mmCIF file of C-alpha atoms in Angstrom:
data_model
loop_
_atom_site.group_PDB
_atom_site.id
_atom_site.type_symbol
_atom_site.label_atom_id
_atom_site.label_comp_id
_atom_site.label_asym_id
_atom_site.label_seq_id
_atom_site.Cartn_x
_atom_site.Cartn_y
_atom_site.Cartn_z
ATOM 1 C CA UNK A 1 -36.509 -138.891 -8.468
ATOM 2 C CA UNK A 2 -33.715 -137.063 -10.155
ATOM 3 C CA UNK A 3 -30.267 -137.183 -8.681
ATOM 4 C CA UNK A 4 -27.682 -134.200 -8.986
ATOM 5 C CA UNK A 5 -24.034 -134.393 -9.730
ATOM 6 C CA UNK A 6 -22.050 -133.585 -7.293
ATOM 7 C CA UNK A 7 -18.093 -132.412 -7.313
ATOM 8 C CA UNK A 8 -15.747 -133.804 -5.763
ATOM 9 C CA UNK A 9 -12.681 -131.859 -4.274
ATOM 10 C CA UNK A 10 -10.141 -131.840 -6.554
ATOM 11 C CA UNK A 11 -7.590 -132.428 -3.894
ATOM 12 C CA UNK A 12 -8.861 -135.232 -2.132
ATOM 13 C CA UNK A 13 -11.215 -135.216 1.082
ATOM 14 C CA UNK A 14 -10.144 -133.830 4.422
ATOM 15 C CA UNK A 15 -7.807 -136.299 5.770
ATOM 16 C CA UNK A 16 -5.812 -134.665 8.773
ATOM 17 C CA UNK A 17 -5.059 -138.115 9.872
ATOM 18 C CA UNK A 18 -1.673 -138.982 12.750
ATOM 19 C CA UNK A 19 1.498 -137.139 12.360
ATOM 20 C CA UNK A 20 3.139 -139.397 10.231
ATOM 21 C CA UNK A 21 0.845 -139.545 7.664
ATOM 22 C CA UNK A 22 2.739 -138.482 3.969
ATOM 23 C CA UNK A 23 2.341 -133.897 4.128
ATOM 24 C CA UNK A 24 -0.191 -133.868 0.577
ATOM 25 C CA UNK A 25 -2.066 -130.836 -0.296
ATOM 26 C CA UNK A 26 -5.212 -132.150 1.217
ATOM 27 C CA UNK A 27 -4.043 -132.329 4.557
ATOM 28 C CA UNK A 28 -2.816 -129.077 4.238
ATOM 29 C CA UNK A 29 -6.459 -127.848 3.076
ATOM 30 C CA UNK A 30 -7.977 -129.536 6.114
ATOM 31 C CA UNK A 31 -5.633 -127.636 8.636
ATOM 32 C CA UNK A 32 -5.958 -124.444 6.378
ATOM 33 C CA UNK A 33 -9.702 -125.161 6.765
ATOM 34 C CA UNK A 34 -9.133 -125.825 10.686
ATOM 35 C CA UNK A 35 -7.200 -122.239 11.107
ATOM 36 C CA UNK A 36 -9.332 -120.605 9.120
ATOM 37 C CA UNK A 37 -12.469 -121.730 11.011
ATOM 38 C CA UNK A 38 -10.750 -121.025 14.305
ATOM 39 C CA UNK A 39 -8.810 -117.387 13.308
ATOM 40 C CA UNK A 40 -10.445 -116.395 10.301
ATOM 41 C CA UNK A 41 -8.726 -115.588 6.632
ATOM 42 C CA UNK A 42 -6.663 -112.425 8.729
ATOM 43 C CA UNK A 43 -4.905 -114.516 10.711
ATOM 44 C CA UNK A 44 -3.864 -117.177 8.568
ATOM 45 C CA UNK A 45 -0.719 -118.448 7.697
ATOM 46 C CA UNK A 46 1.622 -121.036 7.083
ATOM 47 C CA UNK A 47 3.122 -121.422 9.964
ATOM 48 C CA UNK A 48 -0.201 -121.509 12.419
ATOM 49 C CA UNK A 49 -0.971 -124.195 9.327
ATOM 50 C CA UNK A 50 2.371 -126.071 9.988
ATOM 51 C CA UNK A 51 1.988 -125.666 13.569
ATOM 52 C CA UNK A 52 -1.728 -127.245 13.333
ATOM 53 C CA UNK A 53 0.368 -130.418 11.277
ATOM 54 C CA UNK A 54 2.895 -130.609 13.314
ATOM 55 C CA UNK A 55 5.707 -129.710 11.054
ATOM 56 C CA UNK A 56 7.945 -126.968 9.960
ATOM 57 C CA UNK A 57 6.204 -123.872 8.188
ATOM 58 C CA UNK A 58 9.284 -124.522 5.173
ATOM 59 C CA UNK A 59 7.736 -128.266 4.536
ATOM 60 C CA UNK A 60 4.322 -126.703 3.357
ATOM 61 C CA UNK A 61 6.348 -124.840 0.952
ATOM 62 C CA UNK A 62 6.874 -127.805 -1.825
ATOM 63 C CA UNK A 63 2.832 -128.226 -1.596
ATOM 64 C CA UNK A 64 1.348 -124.891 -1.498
ATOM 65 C CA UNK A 65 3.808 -122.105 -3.113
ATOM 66 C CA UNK A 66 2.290 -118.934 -1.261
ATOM 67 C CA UNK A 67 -0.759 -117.772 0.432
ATOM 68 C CA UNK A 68 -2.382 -116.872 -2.733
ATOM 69 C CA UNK A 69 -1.946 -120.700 -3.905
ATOM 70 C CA UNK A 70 -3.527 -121.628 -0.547
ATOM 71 C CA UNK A 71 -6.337 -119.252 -0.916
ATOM 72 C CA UNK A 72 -7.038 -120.563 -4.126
ATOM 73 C CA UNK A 73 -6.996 -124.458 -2.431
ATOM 74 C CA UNK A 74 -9.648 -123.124 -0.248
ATOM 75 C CA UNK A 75 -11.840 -121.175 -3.043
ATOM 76 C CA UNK A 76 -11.477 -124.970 -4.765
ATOM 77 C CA UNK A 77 -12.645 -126.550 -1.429
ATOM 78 C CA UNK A 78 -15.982 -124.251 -1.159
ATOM 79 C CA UNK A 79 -17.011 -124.776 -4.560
ATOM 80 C CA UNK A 80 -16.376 -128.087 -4.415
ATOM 81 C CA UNK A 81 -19.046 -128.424 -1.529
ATOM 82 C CA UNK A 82 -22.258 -127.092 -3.792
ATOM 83 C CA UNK A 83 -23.376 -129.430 -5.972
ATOM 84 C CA UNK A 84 -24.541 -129.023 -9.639
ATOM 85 C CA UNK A 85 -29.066 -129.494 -10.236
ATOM 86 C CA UNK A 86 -30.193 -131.868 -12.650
ATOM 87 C CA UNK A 87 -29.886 -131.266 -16.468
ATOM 88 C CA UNK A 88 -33.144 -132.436 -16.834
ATOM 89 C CA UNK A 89 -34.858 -130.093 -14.012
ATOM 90 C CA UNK A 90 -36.627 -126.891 -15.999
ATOM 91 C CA UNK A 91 -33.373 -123.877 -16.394
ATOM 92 C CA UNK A 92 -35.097 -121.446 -13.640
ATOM 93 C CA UNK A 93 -35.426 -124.580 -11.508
ATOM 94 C CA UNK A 94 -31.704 -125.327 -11.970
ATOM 95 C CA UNK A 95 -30.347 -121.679 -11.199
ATOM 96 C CA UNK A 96 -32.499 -121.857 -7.882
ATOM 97 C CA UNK A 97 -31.328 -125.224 -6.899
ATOM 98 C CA UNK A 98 -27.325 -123.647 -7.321
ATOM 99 C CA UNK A 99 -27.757 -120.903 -5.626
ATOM 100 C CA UNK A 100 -29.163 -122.356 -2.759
ATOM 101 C CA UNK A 101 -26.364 -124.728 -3.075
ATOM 102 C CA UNK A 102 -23.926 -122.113 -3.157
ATOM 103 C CA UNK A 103 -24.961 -120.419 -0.694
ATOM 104 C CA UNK A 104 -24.885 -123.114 1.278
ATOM 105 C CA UNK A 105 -21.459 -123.859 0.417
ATOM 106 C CA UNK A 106 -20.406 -120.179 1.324
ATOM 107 C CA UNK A 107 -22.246 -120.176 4.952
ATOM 108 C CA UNK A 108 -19.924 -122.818 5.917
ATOM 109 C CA UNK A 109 -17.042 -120.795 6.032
ATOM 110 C CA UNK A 110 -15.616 -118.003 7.482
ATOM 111 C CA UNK A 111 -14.887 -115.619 5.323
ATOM 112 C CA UNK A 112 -15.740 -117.530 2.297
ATOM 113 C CA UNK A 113 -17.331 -114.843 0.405
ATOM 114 C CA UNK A 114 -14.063 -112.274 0.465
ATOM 115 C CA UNK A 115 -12.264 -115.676 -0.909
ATOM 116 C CA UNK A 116 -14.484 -116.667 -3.514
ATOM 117 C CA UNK A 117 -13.728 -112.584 -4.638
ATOM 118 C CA UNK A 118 -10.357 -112.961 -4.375
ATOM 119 C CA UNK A 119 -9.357 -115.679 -6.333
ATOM 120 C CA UNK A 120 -9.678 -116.601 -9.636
ATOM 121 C CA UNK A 121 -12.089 -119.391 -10.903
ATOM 122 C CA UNK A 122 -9.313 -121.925 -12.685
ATOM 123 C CA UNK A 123 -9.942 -124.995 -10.504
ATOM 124 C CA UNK A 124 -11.707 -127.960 -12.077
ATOM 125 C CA UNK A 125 -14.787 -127.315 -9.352
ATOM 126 C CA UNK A 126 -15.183 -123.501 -9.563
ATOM 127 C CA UNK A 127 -14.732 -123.712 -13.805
ATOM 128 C CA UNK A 128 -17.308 -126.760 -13.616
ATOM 129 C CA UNK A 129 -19.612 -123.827 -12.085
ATOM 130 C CA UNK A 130 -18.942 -121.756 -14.612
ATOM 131 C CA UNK A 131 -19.379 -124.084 -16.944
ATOM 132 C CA UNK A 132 -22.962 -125.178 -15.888
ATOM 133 C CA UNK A 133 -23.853 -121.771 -15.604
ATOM 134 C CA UNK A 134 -22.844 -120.787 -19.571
ATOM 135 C CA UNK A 135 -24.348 -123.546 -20.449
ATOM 136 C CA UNK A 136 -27.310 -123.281 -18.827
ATOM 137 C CA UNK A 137 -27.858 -119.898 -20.101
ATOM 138 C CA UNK A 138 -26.854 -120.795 -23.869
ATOM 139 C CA UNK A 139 -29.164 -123.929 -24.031
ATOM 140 C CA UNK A 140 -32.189 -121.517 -22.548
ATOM 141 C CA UNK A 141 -31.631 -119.165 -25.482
ATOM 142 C CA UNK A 142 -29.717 -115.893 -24.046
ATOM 143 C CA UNK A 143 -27.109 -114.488 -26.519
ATOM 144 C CA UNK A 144 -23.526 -115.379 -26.346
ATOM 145 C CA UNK A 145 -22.285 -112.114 -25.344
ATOM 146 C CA UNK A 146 -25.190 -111.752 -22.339
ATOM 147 C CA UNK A 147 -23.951 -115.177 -20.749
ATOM 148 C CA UNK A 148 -21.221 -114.011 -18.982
ATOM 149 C CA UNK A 149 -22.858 -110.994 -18.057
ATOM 150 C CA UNK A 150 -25.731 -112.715 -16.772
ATOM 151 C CA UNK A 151 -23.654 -115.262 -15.105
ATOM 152 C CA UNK A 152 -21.789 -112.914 -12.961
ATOM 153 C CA UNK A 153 -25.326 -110.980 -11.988
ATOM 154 C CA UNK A 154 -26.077 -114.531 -10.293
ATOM 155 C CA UNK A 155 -22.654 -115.200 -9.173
ATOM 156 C CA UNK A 156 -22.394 -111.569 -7.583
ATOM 157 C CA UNK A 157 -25.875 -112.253 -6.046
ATOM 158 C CA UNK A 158 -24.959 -115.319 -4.186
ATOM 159 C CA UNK A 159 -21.703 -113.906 -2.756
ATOM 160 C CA UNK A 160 -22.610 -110.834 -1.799
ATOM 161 C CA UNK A 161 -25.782 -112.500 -0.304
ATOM 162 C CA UNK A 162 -23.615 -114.667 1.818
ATOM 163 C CA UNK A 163 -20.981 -112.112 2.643
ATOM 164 C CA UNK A 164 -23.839 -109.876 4.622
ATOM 165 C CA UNK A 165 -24.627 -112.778 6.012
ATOM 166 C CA UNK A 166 -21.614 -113.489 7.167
ATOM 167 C CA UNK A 167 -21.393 -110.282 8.738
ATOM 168 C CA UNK A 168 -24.507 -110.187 10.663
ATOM 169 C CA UNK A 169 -23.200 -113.389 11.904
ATOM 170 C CA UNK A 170 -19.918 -111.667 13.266
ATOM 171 C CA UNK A 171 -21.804 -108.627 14.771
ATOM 172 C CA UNK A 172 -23.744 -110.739 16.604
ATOM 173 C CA UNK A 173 -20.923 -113.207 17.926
ATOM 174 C CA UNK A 174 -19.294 -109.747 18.834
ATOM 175 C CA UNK A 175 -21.964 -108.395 20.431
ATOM 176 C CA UNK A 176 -22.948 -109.660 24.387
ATOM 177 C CA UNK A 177 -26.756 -109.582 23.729
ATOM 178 C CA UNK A 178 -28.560 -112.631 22.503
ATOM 179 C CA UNK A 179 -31.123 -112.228 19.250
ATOM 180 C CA UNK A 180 -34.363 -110.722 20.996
ATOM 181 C CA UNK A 181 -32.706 -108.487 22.863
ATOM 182 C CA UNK A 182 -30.464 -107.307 19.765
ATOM 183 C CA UNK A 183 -33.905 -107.053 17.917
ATOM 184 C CA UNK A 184 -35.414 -105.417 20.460
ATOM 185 C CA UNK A 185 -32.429 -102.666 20.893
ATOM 186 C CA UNK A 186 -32.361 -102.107 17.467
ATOM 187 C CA UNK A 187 -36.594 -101.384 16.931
ATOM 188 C CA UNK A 188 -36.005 -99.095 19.886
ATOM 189 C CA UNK A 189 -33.061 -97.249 17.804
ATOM 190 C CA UNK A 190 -35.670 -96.656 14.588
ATOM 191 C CA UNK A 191 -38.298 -95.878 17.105
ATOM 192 C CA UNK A 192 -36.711 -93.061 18.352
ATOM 193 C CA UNK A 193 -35.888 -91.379 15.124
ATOM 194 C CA UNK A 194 -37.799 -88.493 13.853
ATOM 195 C CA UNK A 195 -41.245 -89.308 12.819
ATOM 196 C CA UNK A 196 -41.753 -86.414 10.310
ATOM 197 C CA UNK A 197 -38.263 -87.000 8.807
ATOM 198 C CA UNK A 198 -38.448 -90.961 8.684
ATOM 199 C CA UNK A 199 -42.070 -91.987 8.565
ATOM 200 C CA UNK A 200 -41.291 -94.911 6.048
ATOM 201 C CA UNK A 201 -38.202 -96.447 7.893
ATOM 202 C CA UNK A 202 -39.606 -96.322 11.083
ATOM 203 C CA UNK A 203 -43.299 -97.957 9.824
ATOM 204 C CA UNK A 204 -41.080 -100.801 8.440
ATOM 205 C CA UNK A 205 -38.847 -101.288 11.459
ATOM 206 C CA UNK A 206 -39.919 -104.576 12.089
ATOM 207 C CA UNK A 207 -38.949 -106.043 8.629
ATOM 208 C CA UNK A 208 -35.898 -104.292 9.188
ATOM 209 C CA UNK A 209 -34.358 -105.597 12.134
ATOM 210 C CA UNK A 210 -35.736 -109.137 11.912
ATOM 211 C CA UNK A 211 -35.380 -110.051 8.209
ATOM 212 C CA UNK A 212 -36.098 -113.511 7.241
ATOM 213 C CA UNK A 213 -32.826 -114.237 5.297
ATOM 214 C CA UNK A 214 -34.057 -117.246 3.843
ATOM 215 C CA UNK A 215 -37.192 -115.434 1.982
ATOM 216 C CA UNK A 216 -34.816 -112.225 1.195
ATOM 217 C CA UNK A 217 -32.484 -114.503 -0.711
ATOM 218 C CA UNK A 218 -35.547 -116.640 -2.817
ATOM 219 C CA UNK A 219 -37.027 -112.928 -3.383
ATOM 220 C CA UNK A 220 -33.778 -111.609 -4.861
ATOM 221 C CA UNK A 221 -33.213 -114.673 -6.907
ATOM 222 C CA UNK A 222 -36.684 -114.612 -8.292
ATOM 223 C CA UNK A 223 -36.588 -110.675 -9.240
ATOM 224 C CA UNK A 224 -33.164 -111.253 -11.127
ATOM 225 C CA UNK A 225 -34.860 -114.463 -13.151
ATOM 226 C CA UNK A 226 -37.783 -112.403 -14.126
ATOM 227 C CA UNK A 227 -35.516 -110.041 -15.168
ATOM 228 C CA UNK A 228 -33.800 -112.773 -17.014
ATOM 229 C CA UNK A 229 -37.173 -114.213 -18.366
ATOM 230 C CA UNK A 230 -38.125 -110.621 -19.495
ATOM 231 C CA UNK A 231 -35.222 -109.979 -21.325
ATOM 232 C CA UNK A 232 -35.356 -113.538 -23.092
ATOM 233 C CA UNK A 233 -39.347 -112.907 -24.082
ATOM 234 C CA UNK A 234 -38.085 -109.493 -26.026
ATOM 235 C CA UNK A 235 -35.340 -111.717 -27.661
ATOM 236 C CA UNK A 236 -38.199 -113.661 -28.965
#
């Protein structure tokens, strides 16, 4: 069986470890990480970060210039967490395997979509993405100046993917119903529309309110590759 490659963070591992332990950049990812998956990316900050360490906000300072430094050591962290497919697994093969990957990645943190978008990619994990991804693309036979372009359709996909995700998770940590009820409440809503203005909405209620997130996201993916495979056929 073929094994994938896998990145490792480019920081170190999560190593919060006693209070006396040397302050290093990768224990302040791991309390970032720790505040973030408590608070969420609004209500971050150094000195809930210090305050999770046990030291003074001004001794993160020498580590981690600014926020938008940290943001970027978290963007690093959730890239570094999807792993790169097999060279030798067939290119449409590969792009499914990393986005699933991704994805993955994303799910695990909060608000790890609206990082991902505001960073830039110029850590050794997120350019090693990029990287597989050009090269991918350029080995298959797409033209130089349609990588990129193509690359960010994917890239866009999987992000924006996760970030409703991440959303529906939120509303429904918000809300005091549990799924089937939720469900229920919200086929009720459509139900009650007009029938002669909304015959098609309300007939498809039921895919509506209880999508199956997992077959959405393999659907997507698969309509943007045929796209991809189309355009590469003309190229021929």
């Amino acid at each position: 069986m073929a094994r994938r490659r896998t990145i490792r963070p480019a920081e170190g591992a999560d190593s919060s470890g006693p209070l006396h332990t040397p302050l290093d950049r990768s224990r302040i990812e791991a309390a970032a990480v720790e505040v973030l998956q408590r608070e969420g990316l609004a209500n971050i900050s150094m000195r809930k970060i210090a305050d999770e360490l046990g030291v003074k906000a001004a001794s993160l300072y020498y580590h981690v210039r600014d926020k938008d430094e940290l943001h970027r050591l978290l963007a690093e962290r959730i890239g570094s967490e999807a792993p790169l497919p097999d060279a030798a697994l067939p290119w449409r093969e590969q792009i499914g395997q990393w986005a699933a990957d991704f994805r993955q990645a994303l799910n695990r943190y909060r608000d790890a979509a609206f990082i991902m978008g505001a960073t830039i990619a110029a850590t050794p994990a997120r350019l090693a993405h990029i990287e597989f991804l050009f090269r991918l693309l350029a080995d298959t036979g797409f033209g130089d100046e349609q990588i990129p372009w193509l690359a960010s359709m994917l890239r866009n996909y999987v992000v924006g993917f996760a970030d409703e995700e991440s959303r529906l998770a939120d509303r429904a940590q918000r809300s005091e119903m549990d799924a089937a009820d939720r469900e229920r409440k919200n086929r009720e809503a459509f139900e009650e529309l007009p029938a002669d203005r909304y015959p098609t909405l309300i007939r498809l209620s039921a895919m509506t309110v209880s999508p199956d997130l997992d077959r959405e996201f393999a659907f997507g993916l698969d309509v943007l590759l045929d796209g991809f495979e189309a355009r590469l056929e003309q190229a021929d």
